[in-house]
CSV table of C-alpha atoms and ligand atoms in Angstrom, one decimal:
chain,number,residue,atom,x,y,z
A,265,UNK,CA,0.0,0.0,0.0
A,266,UNK,CA,1.2,3.5,-0.8
A,267,UNK,CA,1.1,6.1,2.0
A,268,UNK,CA,-2.3,5.8,3.7
A,269,UNK,CA,-4.7,8.7,3.9
A,270,UNK,CA,-4.0,9.1,7.6
A,271,UNK,CA,-6.8,11.5,8.3
A,272,UNK,CA,-9.5,9.1,7.1
A,273,UNK,CA,-8.0,6.3,9.2
A,274,UNK,CA,-7.6,8.1,12.5
A,275,UNK,CA,-10.6,8.9,14.6
A,276,UNK,CA,-11.5,12.6,14.1
A,277,UNK,CA,-11.3,13.4,17.9
A,278,UNK,CA,-7.8,11.9,18.1
A,279,UNK,CA,-6.7,13.7,14.9
A,280,UNK,CA,-7.7,17.0,16.5
A,281,UNK,CA,-6.6,16.1,20.1
A,282,UNK,CA,-4.3,18.5,21.9
A,283,UNK,CA,-2.3,16.1,24.0
A,284,UNK,CA,-1.4,16.6,27.7
A,285,UNK,CA,2.0,18.1,28.0
A,286,UNK,CA,3.9,17.1,31.2
A,287,UNK,CA,6.7,19.0,32.8
A,288,UNK,CA,9.1,16.5,31.3
A,289,UNK,CA,7.7,17.2,27.8
A,290,UNK,CA,8.0,21.0,28.2
A,291,UNK,CA,11.7,20.8,29.2
A,292,UNK,CA,13.8,18.0,27.7
A,293,UNK,CA,17.2,19.7,27.5
A,294,UNK,CA,20.3,18.4,29.3
A,295,UNK,CA,21.8,21.6,30.7
A,296,UNK,CA,19.5,22.3,33.7
A,297,UNK,CA,20.4,20.9,37.1
A,298,UNK,CA,17.7,22.4,39.3
A,299,UNK,CA,14.4,20.8,38.6
A,300,UNK,CA,11.5,22.7,40.2
A,301,UNK,CA,9.0,22.2,37.4
A,302,UNK,CA,7.1,19.0,38.3
A,303,UNK,CA,6.2,19.3,42.0
A,304,UNK,CA,8.4,16.4,42.7
A,305,UNK,CA,9.9,15.7,46.2
A,306,UNK,CA,13.6,16.6,46.0
A,307,UNK,CA,14.4,13.6,48.3
A,308,UNK,CA,14.3,9.8,47.8
A,309,UNK,CA,16.4,9.6,44.6
A,310,UNK,CA,16.1,8.2,42.0
A,311,UNK,CA,12.4,7.4,42.5
A,312,UNK,CA,11.4,10.9,43.2
A,313,UNK,CA,11.6,11.9,39.6
A,314,UNK,CA,9.0,11.3,36.9
A,315,UNK,CA,10.5,8.9,34.3
A,316,UNK,CA,11.1,10.0,30.7
A,317,UNK,CA,7.7,9.9,29.0
A,318,UNK,CA,9.2,8.9,25.7
A,319,UNK,CA,11.8,6.4,27.1
A,320,UNK,CA,14.5,7.8,24.9
A,321,UNK,CA,17.5,5.9,26.3
A,322,UNK,CA,15.7,2.6,26.3
A,323,UNK,CA,14.5,3.2,22.7
A,324,UNK,CA,18.1,3.7,21.6
A,325,UNK,CA,18.9,0.3,22.9
A,326,UNK,CA,15.8,-1.4,21.5
A,327,UNK,CA,16.7,0.3,18.2
A,328,UNK,CA,20.2,-1.3,18.2
A,329,UNK,CA,19.0,-4.7,19.1
A,330,UNK,CA,16.0,-4.8,16.8
A,331,UNK,CA,17.4,-2.8,13.9
A,332,UNK,CA,14.5,-0.4,13.8
A,333,UNK,CA,15.0,3.4,13.9
A,334,UNK,CA,14.0,5.1,17.2
A,335,UNK,CA,11.3,7.1,15.4
A,336,UNK,CA,9.5,3.9,14.5
A,337,UNK,CA,9.4,2.5,18.1
A,338,UNK,CA,6.6,2.7,20.7
A,339,UNK,CA,7.1,1.2,24.1
A,340,UNK,CA,4.1,0.4,26.3
A,341,UNK,CA,2.9,-1.3,29.5
A,342,UNK,CA,3.0,-4.7,27.8
A,343,UNK,CA,1.9,-5.2,24.1
A,344,UNK,CA,-1.6,-5.2,25.6
A,345,UNK,CA,-1.2,-1.4,25.8
A,346,UNK,CA,-0.4,-1.1,22.1
A,347,UNK,CA,-3.3,-3.4,21.2
A,348,UNK,CA,-5.7,-1.1,23.1
A,349,UNK,CA,-4.1,2.0,21.6
A,350,UNK,CA,-4.8,0.7,18.0
A,351,UNK,CA,-8.5,0.7,18.9
A,352,UNK,CA,-8.4,4.0,20.7
A,353,UNK,CA,-6.5,5.8,17.8
A,354,UNK,CA,-8.3,4.3,14.8
A,355,UNK,CA,-11.7,2.8,15.7
A,356,UNK,CA,-14.8,4.9,16.2
A,357,UNK,CA,-16.9,3.1,18.8
A,358,UNK,CA,-20.1,1.5,17.4
A,359,UNK,CA,-19.1,2.5,13.9
A,360,UNK,CA,-15.8,0.9,12.9
A,361,UNK,CA,-14.8,-2.8,12.9
A,362,UNK,CA,-11.7,-4.9,12.9
A,363,UNK,CA,-11.1,-8.3,11.2
A,364,UNK,CA,-9.0,-11.0,12.9
A,365,UNK,CA,-8.0,-14.6,12.5
A,366,UNK,CA,-9.8,-17.2,14.6
A,367,UNK,CA,-8.6,-18.8,16.8
A,368,UNK,CA,-6.1,-16.3,18.2
A,369,UNK,CA,-4.9,-14.3,21.2
A,370,UNK,CA,-7.9,-13.3,23.3
A,371,UNK,CA,-6.9,-9.6,24.0
A,372,UNK,CA,-7.8,-8.4,20.5
A,373,UNK,CA,-11.5,-9.3,21.0
A,374,UNK,CA,-11.6,-8.1,24.6
A,375,UNK,CA,-10.2,-4.7,23.7
A,376,UNK,CA,-12.7,-4.5,20.8
A,377,UNK,CA,-15.5,-5.1,23.2
A,378,UNK,CA,-14.2,-2.6,25.7
A,379,UNK,CA,-13.9,0.0,23.0
A,380,UNK,CA,-17.3,-0.9,21.5
A,381,UNK,CA,-15.8,-1.9,18.2
A,382,UNK,CA,-17.2,-4.8,16.1
A,383,UNK,CA,-14.9,-7.8,16.0
A,384,UNK,CA,-15.1,-9.9,12.8
A,385,UNK,CA,-13.6,-13.4,13.1
A,386,UNK,CA,-12.3,-15.3,10.1
A,387,UNK,CA,-11.6,-19.0,10.8
A,388,UNK,CA,-8.2,-20.2,9.8
A,389,UNK,CA,-7.8,-22.9,7.1
A,390,UNK,CA,-6.5,-26.5,7.4
A,391,UNK,CA,-3.2,-26.6,9.4
A,392,UNK,CA,-4.3,-23.3,10.9
A,393,UNK,CA,-3.0,-21.5,7.8
A,394,UNK,CA,-3.9,-17.9,6.7
A,395,UNK,CA,-5.7,-16.9,3.5
A,396,UNK,CA,-5.4,-13.2,2.8
A,397,UNK,CA,-8.3,-13.2,0.4
A,398,UNK,CA,-10.7,-14.5,3.1
A,399,UNK,CA,-9.7,-11.8,5.5
A,400,UNK,CA,-10.0,-9.1,2.8
A,401,UNK,CA,-13.5,-10.4,1.9
A,402,UNK,CA,-14.6,-9.9,5.5
A,403,UNK,CA,-13.6,-6.2,5.4
A,404,UNK,CA,-16.0,-3.4,4.9
A,405,UNK,CA,-15.7,0.4,4.3
A,406,UNK,CA,-15.4,0.8,8.1
A,407,UNK,CA,-12.7,-1.9,8.7
A,408,UNK,CA,-9.8,0.0,10.3
A,409,UNK,CA,-7.5,-2.9,11.3
A,410,UNK,CA,-6.7,-6.5,10.6
A,411,UNK,CA,-5.1,-8.5,13.5
A,412,UNK,CA,-2.7,-11.4,12.7
A,413,UNK,CA,-0.7,-13.3,15.3
A,414,UNK,CA,2.4,-15.1,14.0
A,415,UNK,CA,3.5,-17.5,15.4
A,416,UNK,CA,-0.1,-17.7,16.4
A,417,UNK,CA,-1.4,-18.2,20.0
A,418,UNK,CA,-2.8,-20.9,20.7
A,419,UNK,CA,-2.0,-22.8,17.5
A,420,UNK,CA,1.8,-22.2,17.5
A,421,UNK,CA,2.2,-22.0,13.7
A,422,UNK,CA,3.8,-19.0,11.9
A,423,UNK,CA,1.7,-17.6,9.1
A,424,UNK,CA,2.8,-17.5,5.5
A,425,UNK,CA,4.9,-14.3,4.9
A,426,UNK,CA,3.4,-13.9,1.4
A,427,UNK,CA,-0.2,-13.9,2.7
A,428,UNK,CA,0.7,-11.3,5.4
A,429,UNK,CA,2.4,-9.1,2.9
A,430,UNK,CA,-0.6,-9.4,0.5
A,431,UNK,CA,-2.7,-8.0,3.4
A,432,UNK,CA,-0.3,-5.0,3.7
A,433,UNK,CA,-0.5,-4.5,0.0
A,434,UNK,CA,-4.3,-4.8,-0.6
A,435,UNK,CA,-5.9,-3.5,2.6
A,436,UNK,CA,-6.0,0.2,3.1
A,437,UNK,CA,-6.1,0.2,6.9
A,438,UNK,CA,-3.7,-1.0,9.6
A,439,UNK,CA,-2.3,-4.5,9.5
A,440,UNK,CA,-1.2,-5.7,12.9
A,441,UNK,CA,1.3,-8.6,13.1
A,442,UNK,CA,1.7,-9.7,16.7
A,443,UNK,CA,5.1,-11.3,17.0
A,444,UNK,CA,5.1,-12.1,20.7
A,445,UNK,CA,6.9,-15.4,19.9
A,446,UNK,CA,9.2,-14.1,17.2
A,447,UNK,CA,12.4,-15.3,19.0
A,448,UNK,CA,11.3,-18.9,18.6
A,449,UNK,CA,10.3,-18.8,14.9
A,450,UNK,CA,12.5,-19.9,12.0
A,451,UNK,CA,12.1,-16.9,9.8
A,452,UNK,CA,13.4,-13.4,10.8
A,453,UNK,CA,10.9,-10.8,12.0
A,454,UNK,CA,8.6,-9.0,9.5
A,455,UNK,CA,9.9,-5.6,10.9
A,456,UNK,CA,12.2,-5.5,7.8
A,457,UNK,CA,9.1,-4.8,5.8
A,458,UNK,CA,8.2,-1.7,7.8
A,459,UNK,CA,9.7,0.8,5.3
A,460,UNK,CA,7.9,-0.8,2.4
A,461,UNK,CA,4.5,-0.9,4.2
A,462,UNK,CA,3.5,2.2,6.0
A,463,UNK,CA,0.3,0.5,7.3
A,464,UNK,CA,2.1,-2.3,9.0
A,465,UNK,CA,2.3,-2.4,12.9
A,466,UNK,CA,4.5,-5.1,14.4
A,467,UNK,CA,4.1,-6.0,18.0
A,468,UNK,CA,6.7,-7.7,20.2
A,469,UNK,CA,7.2,-8.0,23.9
A,470,UNK,CA,9.7,-8.8,26.6
A,471,UNK,CA,7.2,-11.2,28.2
A,472,UNK,CA,8.1,-14.4,26.5
A,473,UNK,CA,11.6,-15.3,25.2
A,474,UNK,CA,13.1,-12.4,27.2
A,475,UNK,CA,11.8,-13.8,30.5
A,476,UNK,CA,10.4,-10.5,31.7
A,477,UNK,CA,6.6,-10.8,31.9
A,478,UNK,CA,6.6,-9.2,35.3
A,479,UNK,CA,8.0,-5.9,34.2
A,480,UNK,CA,5.4,-5.3,31.5
A,481,UNK,CA,7.2,-4.0,28.5
A,482,UNK,CA,5.7,-4.2,25.1
A,483,UNK,CA,7.0,-2.8,21.8
A,484,UNK,CA,5.2,-1.6,18.7
A,485,UNK,CA,7.2,-1.0,15.5
A,486,UNK,CA,5.4,1.2,12.9
A,487,UNK,CA,5.4,4.2,10.6
A,488,UNK,CA,6.3,7.4,12.5
A,489,UNK,CA,2.9,8.8,11.9
A,490,UNK,CA,1.3,5.8,13.8
A,491,UNK,CA,3.9,6.1,16.6
A,492,UNK,CA,3.0,9.8,16.8
A,493,UNK,CA,-0.6,9.0,17.4
A,494,UNK,CA,0.2,6.3,20.0
A,495,UNK,CA,2.3,8.8,21.9
A,496,UNK,CA,-0.5,11.4,21.7
A,497,UNK,CA,-3.0,9.0,23.3
A,498,UNK,CA,-1.0,7.0,25.8
A,499,UNK,CA,-0.8,7.9,29.5
A,500,UNK,CA,2.1,10.4,29.9
A,501,UNK,CA,4.3,8.1,32.0
A,502,UNK,CA,3.1,4.7,30.7
A,503,UNK,CA,6.5,2.9,31.3
A,504,UNK,CA,7.7,3.3,34.8
A,505,UNK,CA,11.3,3.9,35.9
A,506,UNK,CA,11.8,0.4,37.4
A,507,UNK,CA,10.6,-1.2,34.1
A,508,UNK,CA,12.8,1.1,32.0
A,509,UNK,CA,15.8,0.2,34.1
A,510,UNK,CA,15.2,-3.5,34.1
A,511,UNK,CA,14.4,-3.6,30.4
A,512,UNK,CA,17.7,-1.8,29.7
A,513,UNK,CA,19.5,-4.5,31.9
A,514,UNK,CA,17.9,-7.3,29.8
A,515,UNK,CA,18.9,-5.7,26.5
A,516,UNK,CA,22.5,-5.8,27.7
A,517,UNK,CA,22.1,-9.5,28.2
A,518,UNK,CA,21.0,-10.8,24.9
A,519,UNK,CA,23.3,-13.8,25.4
A,520,UNK,CA,21.1,-15.0,28.3
A,521,UNK,CA,18.0,-14.7,26.1
A,522,UNK,CA,19.7,-16.7,23.3
A,523,UNK,CA,20.7,-19.3,25.8
A,524,UNK,CA,17.1,-19.6,27.1
A,525,UNK,CA,15.7,-19.9,23.6
A,526,UNK,CA,18.1,-22.7,22.8
A,527,UNK,CA,17.2,-24.6,26.0
A,528,UNK,CA,13.5,-24.3,25.2
A,529,UNK,CA,13.9,-25.2,21.6
A,530,UNK,CA,16.0,-28.2,22.6
A,531,UNK,CA,13.3,-29.4,25.1
A,532,UNK,CA,10.4,-28.8,22.8
A,533,UNK,CA,10.7,-31.8,20.4
A,534,UNK,CA,11.3,-34.1,23.4
A,535,UNK,CA,8.1,-33.0,25.2
A,536,UNK,CA,6.1,-33.1,21.9
A,537,UNK,CA,7.3,-36.6,21.1
A,538,UNK,CA,6.5,-37.9,24.6
A,539,UNK,CA,3.0,-36.3,24.4
A,540,UNK,CA,2.3,-37.7,20.9
A,541,UNK,CA,3.2,-41.2,22.1
A,542,UNK,CA,0.5,-41.2,24.8
A,543,UNK,CA,-2.3,-43.6,24.0
A,544,UNK,CA,-5.0,-40.9,24.5
A,545,UNK,CA,-3.2,-38.2,22.4
A,546,UNK,CA,-4.8,-37.9,19.0
A,547,UNK,CA,-2.5,-35.2,17.5
A,548,UNK,CA,0.3,-32.8,18.3
A,549,UNK,CA,0.4,-29.7,16.1
A,550,UNK,CA,3.6,-28.3,14.6
A,551,UNK,CA,4.8,-25.1,16.3
A,552,UNK,CA,7.3,-22.2,16.1
A,553,UNK,CA,6.6,-21.0,19.6
A,554,UNK,CA,7.6,-22.0,23.2
A,555,UNK,CA,4.3,-23.9,23.4
A,556,UNK,CA,2.4,-26.5,21.4
A,557,UNK,CA,-1.2,-27.6,21.0
A,558,UNK,CA,-2.1,-31.2,21.5
A,559,UNK,CA,-5.5,-32.9,20.8
A,560,UNK,CA,-6.5,-35.4,23.4
A,561,UNK,CA,-9.5,-37.8,23.7
A,562,UNK,CA,-10.9,-36.1,26.9
A,563,UNK,CA,-9.2,-32.7,27.3
A,564,UNK,CA,-11.4,-31.4,30.2
A,565,UNK,CA,-10.8,-34.5,32.3
A,566,UNK,CA,-7.1,-34.5,31.6
A,567,UNK,CA,-6.8,-30.9,32.4
A,568,UNK,CA,-8.5,-31.4,35.8
A,569,UNK,CA,-6.3,-34.4,36.5
A,570,UNK,CA,-3.2,-32.4,35.9
A,571,UNK,CA,-4.4,-29.6,38.1
A,572,UNK,CA,-4.9,-32.2,40.9
A,573,UNK,CA,-1.3,-33.2,40.4
A,574,UNK,CA,-0.3,-29.5,40.7
A,575,UNK,CA,0.4,-29.0,37.0
A,576,UNK,CA,-1.4,-26.3,35.1
A,577,UNK,CA,-1.6,-26.3,31.3
A,578,UNK,CA,-4.1,-24.2,29.2
A,579,UNK,CA,-7.4,-25.8,28.3
A,580,UNK,CA,-8.3,-24.6,24.9
A,581,UNK,CA,-10.9,-27.3,24.2
A,582,UNK,CA,-13.8,-24.8,23.7
A,583,UNK,CA,-11.9,-22.6,21.2
A,584,UNK,CA,-12.8,-22.7,17.5
A,585,UNK,CA,-10.8,-25.5,15.7
A,586,UNK,CA,-9.3,-26.6,19.0
A,587,UNK,CA,-11.8,-29.1,20.3
A,588,UNK,CA,-10.2,-31.3,22.9
A,589,UNK,CA,-7.0,-29.4,22.7
A,590,UNK,CA,-4.6,-28.4,25.5
A,591,UNK,CA,-1.9,-25.8,25.0
A,592,UNK,CA,1.3,-26.8,26.8
A,593,UNK,CA,4.2,-24.4,27.5
A,594,UNK,CA,7.7,-25.7,27.4
A,595,UNK,CA,9.2,-25.4,30.9
A,596,UNK,CA,12.5,-26.4,32.5
A,597,UNK,CA,13.7,-30.0,31.9
A,598,UNK,CA,12.5,-30.8,35.4
A,599,UNK,CA,9.1,-29.3,34.9
A,600,UNK,CA,8.7,-31.1,31.5
A,601,UNK,CA,9.7,-34.4,33.1
A,602,UNK,CA,7.1,-33.9,35.9
A,603,UNK,CA,4.5,-33.2,33.2
A,604,UNK,CA,5.3,-36.3,31.2
A,605,UNK,CA,5.4,-38.5,34.3
A,606,UNK,CA,2.0,-37.3,35.3
A,607,UNK,CA,0.6,-37.7,31.8
A,608,UNK,CA,1.9,-41.3,31.6
A,609,UNK,CA,0.1,-42.1,34.9
A,610,UNK,CA,-3.3,-40.9,33.7
A,611,UNK,CA,-5.9,-43.6,33.4
A,612,UNK,CA,-8.6,-41.5,31.8
B,1150,LIG,C1,1.8,-13.3,25.6
B,1150,LIG,C2,1.3,-12.6,24.4
B,1150,LIG,C3,1.5,-11.2,24.3
B,1150,LIG,C4,2.2,-10.5,25.4
B,1150,LIG,O1,1.5,-9.5,25.9
B,1150,LIG,P1,2.2,-8.5,27.0
B,1150,LIG,O2,1.2,-7.5,27.3
B,1150,LIG,O3,3.4,-7.9,26.3
B,1150,LIG,O4,2.7,-9.4,28.1
B,1150,LIG,C5,1.1,-10.6,23.2
B,1150,LIG,N1,0.5,-11.2,22.2
B,1150,LIG,C6,0.3,-12.6,22.2
B,1150,LIG,C7,-0.2,-13.3,21.1
B,1150,LIG,C8,0.7,-13.3,23.3
B,1150,LIG,O5,0.6,-14.6,23.4
């Protein structure tokens, strides 16, 4: 798609919004040393000061690690914040709609409901694959965004790159590609397509491979115009000081992340093989994430049995295309062994 008509995509109230300007927005130079502009307490350093509203230092680091210019980066309170902002920036409540694959991550539909935006589900094909033409058919004049998750949660498969790019080409709204599990997939990230596709928004997070779900740091990579609107609408200090500090620490330890990803990818086929060999397991689905989906004969009963044994997996048996399926995250070798031992003892 050539440059979108931003004004027709963005909600009129957001287009015209005069954003809140904090003390830290008004003054962002480096020369001053007496800060009496934000009614902060001068004691209890460093927690007495408001954090940088635009997380400039952290973005420099993210930029280096991800190979994306600083101007194309938004950081939020988890990727969930970016998902919500997509609705709040682009979708007029009770008028606009979004289209999404089904099954997928639950937050897209929850945020749609909260924002009073119609959510159109397009069921995936065989092998949970994506067909761009079916999603495009589901769109109307008022479709503002298409949500794709790749590798997809809960199915684990990565979507075909060609189909995702076709959406970017042929849809004249926002195409969101949620890459929460990108570090586990075979292909490199789709962020390399950002400059060619101004309507593409790529979501990533420190919550999975980076082992930092507790700190809540999500990333959105997009055209600078989209980033500008996210910044206009977000809470002024959406990423707190402790999170910025810890995220920065993690970005200095990419070697740890790579080590964890290797350990998990090494364990994954072992667990999948053991599960597939269980007499009551019907199918184990291929995955490019740190979890996999397995179809059982009696998923509910098995789920309850595992809970009794102190092991919690995700019961997805009531989700479209996932009848009798459990979603199993790869844990440490000891955790995986405990799971497999418990599964082998089930007499359901
Ligand atoms: C886990 C997950 C996220 C992460 O959300 P955060 O708010 O960053 O923790 C995002 N998208 C998908 C598909 C996920 O599975």
